[in-house]
PDB file of C-alpha atoms in Angstrom:
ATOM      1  CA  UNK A   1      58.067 121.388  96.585  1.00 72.00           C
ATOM      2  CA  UNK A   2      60.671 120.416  93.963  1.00 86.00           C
ATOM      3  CA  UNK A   3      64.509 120.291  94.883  1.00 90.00           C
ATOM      4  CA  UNK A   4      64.795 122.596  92.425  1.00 93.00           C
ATOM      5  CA  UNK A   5      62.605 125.064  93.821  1.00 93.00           C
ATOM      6  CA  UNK A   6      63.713 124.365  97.296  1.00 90.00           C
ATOM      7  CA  UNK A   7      67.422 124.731  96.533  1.00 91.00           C
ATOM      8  CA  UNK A   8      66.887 127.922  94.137  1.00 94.00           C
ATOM      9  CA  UNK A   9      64.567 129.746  97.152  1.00 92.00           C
ATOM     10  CA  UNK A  10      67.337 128.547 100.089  1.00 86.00           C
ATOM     11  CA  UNK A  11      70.371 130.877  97.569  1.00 88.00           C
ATOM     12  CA  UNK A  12      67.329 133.319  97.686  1.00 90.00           C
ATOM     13  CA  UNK A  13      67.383 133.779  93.857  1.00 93.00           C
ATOM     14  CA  UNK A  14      64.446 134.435  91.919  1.00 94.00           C
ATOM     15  CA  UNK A  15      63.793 132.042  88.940  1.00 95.00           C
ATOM     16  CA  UNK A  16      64.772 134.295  86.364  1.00 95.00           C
ATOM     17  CA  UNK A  17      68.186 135.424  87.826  1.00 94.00           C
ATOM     18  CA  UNK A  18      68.854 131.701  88.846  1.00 95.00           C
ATOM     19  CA  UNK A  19      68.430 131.395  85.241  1.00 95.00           C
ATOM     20  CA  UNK A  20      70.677 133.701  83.769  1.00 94.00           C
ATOM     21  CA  UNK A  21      73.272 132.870  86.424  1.00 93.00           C
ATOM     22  CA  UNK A  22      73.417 129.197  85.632  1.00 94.00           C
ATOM     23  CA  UNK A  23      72.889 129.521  81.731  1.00 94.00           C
ATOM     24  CA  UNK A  24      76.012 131.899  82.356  1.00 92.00           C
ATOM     25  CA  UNK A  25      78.447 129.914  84.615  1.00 90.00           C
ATOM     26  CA  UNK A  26      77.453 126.804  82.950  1.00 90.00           C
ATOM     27  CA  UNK A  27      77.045 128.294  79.246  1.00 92.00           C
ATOM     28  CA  UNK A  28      73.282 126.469  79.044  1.00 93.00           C
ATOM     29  CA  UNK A  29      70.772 128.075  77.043  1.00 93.00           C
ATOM     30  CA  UNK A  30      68.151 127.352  79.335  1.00 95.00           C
ATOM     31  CA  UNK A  31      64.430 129.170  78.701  1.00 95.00           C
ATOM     32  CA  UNK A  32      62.673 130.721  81.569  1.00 95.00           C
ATOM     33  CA  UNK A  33      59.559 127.762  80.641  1.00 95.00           C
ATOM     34  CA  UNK A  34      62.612 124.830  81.077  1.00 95.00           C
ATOM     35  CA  UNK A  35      63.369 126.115  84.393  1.00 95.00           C
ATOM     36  CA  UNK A  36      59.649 126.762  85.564  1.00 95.00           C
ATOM     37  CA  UNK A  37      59.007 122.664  84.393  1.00 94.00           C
ATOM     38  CA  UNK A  38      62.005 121.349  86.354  1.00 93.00           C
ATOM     39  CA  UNK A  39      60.899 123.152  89.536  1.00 94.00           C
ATOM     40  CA  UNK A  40      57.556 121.696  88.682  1.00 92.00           C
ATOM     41  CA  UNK A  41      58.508 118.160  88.272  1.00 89.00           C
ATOM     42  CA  UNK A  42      57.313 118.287  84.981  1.00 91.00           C
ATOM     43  CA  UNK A  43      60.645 117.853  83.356  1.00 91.00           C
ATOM     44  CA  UNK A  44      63.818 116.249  84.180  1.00 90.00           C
ATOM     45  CA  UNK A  45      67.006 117.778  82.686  1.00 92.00           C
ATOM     46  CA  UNK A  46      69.301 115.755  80.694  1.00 92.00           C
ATOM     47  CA  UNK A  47      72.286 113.672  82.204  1.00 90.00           C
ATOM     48  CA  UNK A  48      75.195 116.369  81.608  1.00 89.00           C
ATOM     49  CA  UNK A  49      73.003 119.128  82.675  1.00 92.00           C
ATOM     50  CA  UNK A  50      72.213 117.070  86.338  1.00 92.00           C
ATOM     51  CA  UNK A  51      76.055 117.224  87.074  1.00 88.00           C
ATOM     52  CA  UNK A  52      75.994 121.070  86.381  1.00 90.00           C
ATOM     53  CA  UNK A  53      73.284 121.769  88.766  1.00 92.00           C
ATOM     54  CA  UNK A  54      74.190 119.432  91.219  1.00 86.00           C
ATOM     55  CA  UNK A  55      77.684 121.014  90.921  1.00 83.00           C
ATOM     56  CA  UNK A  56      75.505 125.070  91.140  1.00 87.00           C
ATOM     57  CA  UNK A  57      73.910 123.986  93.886  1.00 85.00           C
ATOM     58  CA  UNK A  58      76.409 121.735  95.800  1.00 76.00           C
ATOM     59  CA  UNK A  59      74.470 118.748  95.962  1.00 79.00           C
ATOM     60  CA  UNK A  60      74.242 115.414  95.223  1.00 77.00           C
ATOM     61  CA  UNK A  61      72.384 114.305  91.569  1.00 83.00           C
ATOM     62  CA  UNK A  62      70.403 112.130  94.274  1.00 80.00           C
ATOM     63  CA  UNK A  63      69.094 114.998  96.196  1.00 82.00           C
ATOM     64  CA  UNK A  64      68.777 116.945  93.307  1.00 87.00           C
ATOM     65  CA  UNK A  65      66.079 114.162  92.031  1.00 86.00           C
ATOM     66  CA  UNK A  66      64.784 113.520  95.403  1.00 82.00           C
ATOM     67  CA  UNK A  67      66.426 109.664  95.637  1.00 76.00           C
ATOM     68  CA  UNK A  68      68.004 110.658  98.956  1.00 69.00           C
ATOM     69  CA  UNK A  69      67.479 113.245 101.800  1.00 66.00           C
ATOM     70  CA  UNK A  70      71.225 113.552 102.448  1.00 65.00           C
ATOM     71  CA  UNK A  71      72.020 116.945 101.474  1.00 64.00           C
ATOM     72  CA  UNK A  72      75.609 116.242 101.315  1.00 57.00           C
ATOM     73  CA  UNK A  73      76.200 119.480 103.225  1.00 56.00           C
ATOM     74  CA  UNK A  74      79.908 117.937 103.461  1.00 57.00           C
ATOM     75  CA  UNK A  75      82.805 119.711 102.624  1.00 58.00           C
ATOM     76  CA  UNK A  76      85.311 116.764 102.959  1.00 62.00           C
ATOM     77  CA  UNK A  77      84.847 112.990 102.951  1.00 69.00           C
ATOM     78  CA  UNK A  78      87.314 110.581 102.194  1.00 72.00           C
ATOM     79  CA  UNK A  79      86.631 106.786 101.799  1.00 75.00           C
ATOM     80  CA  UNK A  80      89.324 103.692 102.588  1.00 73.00           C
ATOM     81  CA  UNK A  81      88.636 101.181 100.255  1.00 70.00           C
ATOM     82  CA  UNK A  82      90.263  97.970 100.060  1.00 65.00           C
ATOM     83  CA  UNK A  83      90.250  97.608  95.792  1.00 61.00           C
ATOM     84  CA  UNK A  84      90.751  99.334  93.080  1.00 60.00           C
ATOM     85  CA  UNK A  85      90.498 103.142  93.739  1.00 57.00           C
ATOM     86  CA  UNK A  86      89.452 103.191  90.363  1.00 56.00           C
ATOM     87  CA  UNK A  87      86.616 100.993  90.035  1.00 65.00           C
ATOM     88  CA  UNK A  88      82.834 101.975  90.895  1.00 71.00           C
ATOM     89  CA  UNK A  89      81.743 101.285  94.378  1.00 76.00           C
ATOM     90  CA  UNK A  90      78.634  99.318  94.410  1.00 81.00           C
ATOM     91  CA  UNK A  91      75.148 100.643  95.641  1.00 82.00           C
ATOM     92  CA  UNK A  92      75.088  99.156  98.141  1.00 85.00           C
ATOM     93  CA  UNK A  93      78.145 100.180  99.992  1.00 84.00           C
ATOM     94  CA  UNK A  94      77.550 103.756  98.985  1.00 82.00           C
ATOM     95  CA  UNK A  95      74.032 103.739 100.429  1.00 85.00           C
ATOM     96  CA  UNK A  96      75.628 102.101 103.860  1.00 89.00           C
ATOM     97  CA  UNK A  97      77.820 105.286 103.808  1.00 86.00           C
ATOM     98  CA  UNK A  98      74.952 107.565 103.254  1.00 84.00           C
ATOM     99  CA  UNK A  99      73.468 105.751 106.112  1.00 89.00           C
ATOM    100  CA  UNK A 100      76.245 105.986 108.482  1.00 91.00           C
ATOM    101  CA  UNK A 101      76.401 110.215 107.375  1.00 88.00           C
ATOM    102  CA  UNK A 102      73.037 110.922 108.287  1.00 86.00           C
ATOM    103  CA  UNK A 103      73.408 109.076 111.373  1.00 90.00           C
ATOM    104  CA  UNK A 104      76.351 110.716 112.814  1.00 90.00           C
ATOM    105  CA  UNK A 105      74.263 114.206 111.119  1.00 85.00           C
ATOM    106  CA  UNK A 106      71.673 113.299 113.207  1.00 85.00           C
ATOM    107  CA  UNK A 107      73.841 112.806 116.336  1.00 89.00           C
ATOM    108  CA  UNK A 108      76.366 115.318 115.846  1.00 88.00           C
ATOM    109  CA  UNK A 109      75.115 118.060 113.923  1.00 77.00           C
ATOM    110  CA  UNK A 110      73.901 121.180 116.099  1.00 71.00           C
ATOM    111  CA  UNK A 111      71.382 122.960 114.054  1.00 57.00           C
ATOM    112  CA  UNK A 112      68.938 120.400 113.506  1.00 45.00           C
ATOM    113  CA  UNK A 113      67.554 121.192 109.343  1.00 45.00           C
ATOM    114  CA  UNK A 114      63.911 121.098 109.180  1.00 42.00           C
ATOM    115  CA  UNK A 115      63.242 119.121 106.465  1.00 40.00           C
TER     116      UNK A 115
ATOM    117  CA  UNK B   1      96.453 103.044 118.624  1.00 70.00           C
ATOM    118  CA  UNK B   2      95.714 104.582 122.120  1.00 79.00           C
ATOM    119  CA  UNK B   3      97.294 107.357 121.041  1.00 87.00           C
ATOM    120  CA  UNK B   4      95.653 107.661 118.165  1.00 90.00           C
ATOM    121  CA  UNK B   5      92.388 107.638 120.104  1.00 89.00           C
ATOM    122  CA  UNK B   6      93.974 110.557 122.077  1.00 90.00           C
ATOM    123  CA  UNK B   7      95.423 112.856 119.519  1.00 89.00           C
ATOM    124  CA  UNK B   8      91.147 112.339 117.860  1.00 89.00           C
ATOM    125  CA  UNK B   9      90.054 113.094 120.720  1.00 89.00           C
ATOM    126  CA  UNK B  10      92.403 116.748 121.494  1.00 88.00           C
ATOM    127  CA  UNK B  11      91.534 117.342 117.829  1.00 86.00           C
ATOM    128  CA  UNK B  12      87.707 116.599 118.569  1.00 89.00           C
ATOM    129  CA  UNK B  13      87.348 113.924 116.289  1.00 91.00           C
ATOM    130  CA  UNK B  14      84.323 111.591 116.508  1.00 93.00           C
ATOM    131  CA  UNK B  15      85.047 107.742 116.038  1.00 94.00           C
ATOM    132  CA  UNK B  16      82.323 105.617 115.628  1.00 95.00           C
ATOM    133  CA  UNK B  17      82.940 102.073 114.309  1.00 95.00           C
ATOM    134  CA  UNK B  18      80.168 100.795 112.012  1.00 95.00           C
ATOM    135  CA  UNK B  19      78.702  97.671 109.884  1.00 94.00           C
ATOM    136  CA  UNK B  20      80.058  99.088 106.299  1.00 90.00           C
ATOM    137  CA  UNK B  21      79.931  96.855 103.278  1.00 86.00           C
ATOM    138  CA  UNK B  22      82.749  95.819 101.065  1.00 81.00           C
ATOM    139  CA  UNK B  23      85.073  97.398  99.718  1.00 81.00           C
ATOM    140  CA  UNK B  24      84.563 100.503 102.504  1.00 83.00           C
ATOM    141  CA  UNK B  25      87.012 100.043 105.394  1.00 87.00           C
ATOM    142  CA  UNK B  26      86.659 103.431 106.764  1.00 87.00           C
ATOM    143  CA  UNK B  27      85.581 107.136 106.329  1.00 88.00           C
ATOM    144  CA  UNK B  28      86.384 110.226 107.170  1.00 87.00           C
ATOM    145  CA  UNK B  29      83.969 113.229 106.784  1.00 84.00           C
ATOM    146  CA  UNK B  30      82.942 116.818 107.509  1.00 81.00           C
ATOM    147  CA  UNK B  31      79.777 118.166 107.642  1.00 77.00           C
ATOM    148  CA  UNK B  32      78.034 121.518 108.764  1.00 71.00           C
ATOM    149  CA  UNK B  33      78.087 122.356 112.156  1.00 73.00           C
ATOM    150  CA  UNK B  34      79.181 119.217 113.389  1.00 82.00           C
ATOM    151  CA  UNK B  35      82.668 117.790 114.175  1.00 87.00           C
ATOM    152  CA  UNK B  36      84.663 115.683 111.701  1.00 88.00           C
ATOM    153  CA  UNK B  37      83.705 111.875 111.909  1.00 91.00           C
ATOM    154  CA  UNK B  38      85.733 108.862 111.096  1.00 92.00           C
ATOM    155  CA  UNK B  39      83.818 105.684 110.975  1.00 92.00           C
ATOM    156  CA  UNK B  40      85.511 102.385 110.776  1.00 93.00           C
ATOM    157  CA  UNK B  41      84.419  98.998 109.863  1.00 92.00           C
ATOM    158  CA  UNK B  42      83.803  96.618 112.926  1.00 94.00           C
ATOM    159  CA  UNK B  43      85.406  94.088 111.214  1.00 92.00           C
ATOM    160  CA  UNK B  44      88.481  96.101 111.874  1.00 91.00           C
ATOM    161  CA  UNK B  45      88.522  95.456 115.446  1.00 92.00           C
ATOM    162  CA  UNK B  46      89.455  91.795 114.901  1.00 92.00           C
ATOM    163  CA  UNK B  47      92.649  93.158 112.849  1.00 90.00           C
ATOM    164  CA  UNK B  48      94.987  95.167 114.570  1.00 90.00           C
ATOM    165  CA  UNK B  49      97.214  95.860 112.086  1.00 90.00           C
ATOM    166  CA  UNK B  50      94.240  97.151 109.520  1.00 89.00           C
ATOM    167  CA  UNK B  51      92.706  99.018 111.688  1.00 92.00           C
ATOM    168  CA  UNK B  52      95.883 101.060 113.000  1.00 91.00           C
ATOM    169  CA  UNK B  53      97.093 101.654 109.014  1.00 90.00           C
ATOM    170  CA  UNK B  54      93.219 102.587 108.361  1.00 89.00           C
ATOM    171  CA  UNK B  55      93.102 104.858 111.633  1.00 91.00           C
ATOM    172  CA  UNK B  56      96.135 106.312 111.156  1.00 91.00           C
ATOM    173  CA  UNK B  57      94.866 106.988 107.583  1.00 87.00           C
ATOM    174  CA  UNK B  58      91.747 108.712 108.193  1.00 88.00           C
ATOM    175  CA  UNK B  59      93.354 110.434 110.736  1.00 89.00           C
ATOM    176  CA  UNK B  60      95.450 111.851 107.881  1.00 87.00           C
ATOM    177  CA  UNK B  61      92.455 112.908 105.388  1.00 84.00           C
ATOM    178  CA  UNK B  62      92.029 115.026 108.967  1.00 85.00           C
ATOM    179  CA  UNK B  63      95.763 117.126 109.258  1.00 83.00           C
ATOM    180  CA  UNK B  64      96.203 117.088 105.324  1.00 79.00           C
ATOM    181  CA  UNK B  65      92.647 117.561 103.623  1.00 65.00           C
ATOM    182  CA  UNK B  66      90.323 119.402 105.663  1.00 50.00           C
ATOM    183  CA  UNK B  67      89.205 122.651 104.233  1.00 47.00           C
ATOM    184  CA  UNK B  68      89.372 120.681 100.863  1.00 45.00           C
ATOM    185  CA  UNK B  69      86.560 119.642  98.687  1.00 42.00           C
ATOM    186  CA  UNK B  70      86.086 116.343  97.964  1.00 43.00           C
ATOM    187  CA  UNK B  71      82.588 116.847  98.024  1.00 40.00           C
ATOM    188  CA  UNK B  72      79.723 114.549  96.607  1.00 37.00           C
ATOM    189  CA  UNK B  73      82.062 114.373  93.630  1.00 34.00           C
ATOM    190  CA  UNK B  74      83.934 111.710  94.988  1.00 40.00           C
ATOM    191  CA  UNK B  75      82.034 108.881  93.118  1.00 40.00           C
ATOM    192  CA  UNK B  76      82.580 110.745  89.418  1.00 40.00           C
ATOM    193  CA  UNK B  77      85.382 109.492  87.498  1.00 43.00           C
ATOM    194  CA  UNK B  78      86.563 113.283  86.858  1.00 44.00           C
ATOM    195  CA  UNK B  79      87.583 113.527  90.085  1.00 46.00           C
ATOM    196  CA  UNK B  80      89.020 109.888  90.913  1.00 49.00           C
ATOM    197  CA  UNK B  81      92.720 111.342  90.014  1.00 52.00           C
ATOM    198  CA  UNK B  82      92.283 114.461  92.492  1.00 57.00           C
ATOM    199  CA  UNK B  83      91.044 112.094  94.911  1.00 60.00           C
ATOM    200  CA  UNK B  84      94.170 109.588  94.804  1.00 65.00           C
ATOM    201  CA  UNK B  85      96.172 112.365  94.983  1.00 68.00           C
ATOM    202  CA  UNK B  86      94.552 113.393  98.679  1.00 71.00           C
ATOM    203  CA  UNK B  87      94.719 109.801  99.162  1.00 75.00           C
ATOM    204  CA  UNK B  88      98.413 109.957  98.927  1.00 79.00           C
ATOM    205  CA  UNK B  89      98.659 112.782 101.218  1.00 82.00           C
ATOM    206  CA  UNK B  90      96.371 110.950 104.075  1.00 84.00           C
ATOM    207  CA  UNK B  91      98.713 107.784 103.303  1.00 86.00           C
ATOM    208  CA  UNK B  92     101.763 110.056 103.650  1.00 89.00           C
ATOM    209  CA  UNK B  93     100.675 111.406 106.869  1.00 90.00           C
ATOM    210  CA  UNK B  94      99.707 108.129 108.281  1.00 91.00           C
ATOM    211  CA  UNK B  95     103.072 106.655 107.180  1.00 92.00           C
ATOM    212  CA  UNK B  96     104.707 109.340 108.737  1.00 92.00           C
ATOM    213  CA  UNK B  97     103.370 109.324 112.064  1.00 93.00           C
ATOM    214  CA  UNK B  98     102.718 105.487 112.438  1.00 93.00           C
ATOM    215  CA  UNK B  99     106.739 104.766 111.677  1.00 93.00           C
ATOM    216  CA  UNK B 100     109.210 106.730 113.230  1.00 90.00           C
ATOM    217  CA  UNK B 101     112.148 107.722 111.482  1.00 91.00           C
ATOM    218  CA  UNK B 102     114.704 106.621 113.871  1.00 92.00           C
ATOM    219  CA  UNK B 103     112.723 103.250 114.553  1.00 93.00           C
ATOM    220  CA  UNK B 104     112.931 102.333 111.576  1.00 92.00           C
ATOM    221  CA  UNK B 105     116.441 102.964 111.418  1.00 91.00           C
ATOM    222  CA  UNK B 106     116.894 100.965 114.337  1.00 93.00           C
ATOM    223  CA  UNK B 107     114.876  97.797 113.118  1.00 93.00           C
ATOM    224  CA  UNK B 108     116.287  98.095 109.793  1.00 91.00           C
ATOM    225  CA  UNK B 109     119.926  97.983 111.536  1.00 92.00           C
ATOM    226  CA  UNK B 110     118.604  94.850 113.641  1.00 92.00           C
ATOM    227  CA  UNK B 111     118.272  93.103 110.627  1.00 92.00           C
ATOM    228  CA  UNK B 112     114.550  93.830 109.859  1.00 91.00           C
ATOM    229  CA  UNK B 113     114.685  94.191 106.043  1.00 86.00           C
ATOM    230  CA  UNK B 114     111.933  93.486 103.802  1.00 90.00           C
ATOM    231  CA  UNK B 115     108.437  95.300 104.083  1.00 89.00           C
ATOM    232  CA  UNK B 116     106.996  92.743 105.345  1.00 91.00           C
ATOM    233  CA  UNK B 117     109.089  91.799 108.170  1.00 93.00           C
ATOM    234  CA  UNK B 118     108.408  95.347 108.794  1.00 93.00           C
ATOM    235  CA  UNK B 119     105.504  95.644 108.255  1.00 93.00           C
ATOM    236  CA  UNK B 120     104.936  93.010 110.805  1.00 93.00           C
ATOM    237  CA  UNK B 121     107.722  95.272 113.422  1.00 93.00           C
ATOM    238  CA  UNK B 122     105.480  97.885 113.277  1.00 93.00           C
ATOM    239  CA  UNK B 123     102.319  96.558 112.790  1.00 93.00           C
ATOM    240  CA  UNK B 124     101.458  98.811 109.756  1.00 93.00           C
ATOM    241  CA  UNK B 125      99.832  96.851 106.402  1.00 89.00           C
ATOM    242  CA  UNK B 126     103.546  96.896 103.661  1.00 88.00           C
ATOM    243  CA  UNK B 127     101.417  99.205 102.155  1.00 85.00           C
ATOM    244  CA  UNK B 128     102.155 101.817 104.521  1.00 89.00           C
ATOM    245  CA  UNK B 129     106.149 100.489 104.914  1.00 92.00           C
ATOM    246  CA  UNK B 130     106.253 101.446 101.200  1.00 90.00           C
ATOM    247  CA  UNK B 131     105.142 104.594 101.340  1.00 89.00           C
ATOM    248  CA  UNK B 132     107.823 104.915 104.279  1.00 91.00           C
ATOM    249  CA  UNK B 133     110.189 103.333 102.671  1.00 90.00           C
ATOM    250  CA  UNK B 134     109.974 105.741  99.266  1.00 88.00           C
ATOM    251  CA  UNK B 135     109.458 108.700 101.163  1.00 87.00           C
ATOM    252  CA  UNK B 136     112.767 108.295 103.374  1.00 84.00           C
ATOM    253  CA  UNK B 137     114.878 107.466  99.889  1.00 81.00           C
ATOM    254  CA  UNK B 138     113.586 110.918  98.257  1.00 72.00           C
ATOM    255  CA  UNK B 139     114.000 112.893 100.736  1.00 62.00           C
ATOM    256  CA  UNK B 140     117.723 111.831 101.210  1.00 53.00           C
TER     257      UNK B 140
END
């Protein structure tokens, strides 16, 4: 099953009022076919569309597209960096953080999600 | 810094220290139903003074940021000002409780003057003596 799919049936919304709630909140014009072909994998949305659902659904763009099986079900995280605050953190480092996440998820977190 | 292991541990914070890559010293997170984490670079444990200022950091994402949502956002430019501001707050905090008002008063009376000097005092990084150092002259 898509993200998509997954993500719309876990706010227990059926495609077509998942549709006219995001085309609303995120004033997208969005047919009912679009949506049916993302949740199908037989379409990826554009770029600036990906932020907006990651944003409606409170994930990351990664889980959204399936690159990574963190969730992000994290309401606060704050990195120490020593550089630039500004400057984009390479891959790397980011995935080592995802890493460390789902580790302590896996240790910590009481409800284990079946996934 | 055994303090700071104590007040985590009354406030049911897990530490874990952990092979991050550069630039990522430390994190501080909260997920679902589990208790907030801070992880910390083992390459911290060699540097005292780092890893107190970093501690004492993440420690303040903790008191000043939970309930906020830095979420997933974190890495999008959009939100890079939002998150230097809660940067600023953890920094505050950690400034704060790392140097002591009336220690510093003392050391700076003893003839302890420039931020590094203190720095060294207090063994803080004169990043955190700055902070200090600003806050005290605006609140006056």
């Amino acid at each position: 099953m898509s993200r998509f799919k997954e993500l719309r049936l876990e706010l227990k919304l059926t495609q077509e009022k998942f549709r006219q709630q995001f085309n609303h909140e995120y004033n997208r014009s969005y047919t009912a076919a679009a949506i049916s072909q993302f949740e199908n994998d037989k379409r990826t949305p554009e770029i600036s569309a990906l932020k907006d659902f990651s944003d409606f659904f409170n994930v990351s763009i990664d889980y959204l597209l399936g690159q990574s099986n963190i969730k992000t079900e994290i309401s606060t995280i704050a990195l120490h960096r020593q550089d630039n605050l500004m400057d984009d953190l390479p891959p790397e480092a980011i995935e080592r953080v995802e890493e460390f996440i789902e580790l302590m998820r896996l240790k910590y977190q009481k409800k284990p999600t079946t996934k | 810094m055994n303090n700071m292991f104590i007040l985590a541990n009354e406030s049911k914070i897990k530490i874990h220290f952990f092979d991050f890559l550069a630039p990522i010293k430390g994190i501080y997170f909260v997920g679902v139903d589990m208790p907030p984490v801070i992880g910390l670079d083992k390459s911290l444990k060699e540097n005292k003074t780092l890893l107190r200022s970093i501690m004492a950091e993440e420690l303040g994402h903790h008191f000043t940021t939970i309930g906020d949502c830095i979420p997933r956002k974190f890495y999008n430019h959009s939100n890079r000002l939002y998150v230097s501001k809660v940067e600023y707050k953890a920094l505050r905090w950690a400034a704060n409780y790392l140097i002591n008002d009336n220690d510093l008063k003392i050391a700076i009376q003893n003839g302890i003057h420039t931020p590094c000097e203190l720095a060294e005092f207090f063994c803080v990084t004169s990043e955190l003596i700055n902070i200090k150092l600003n806050l005290i002259s605006s609140t006056k």
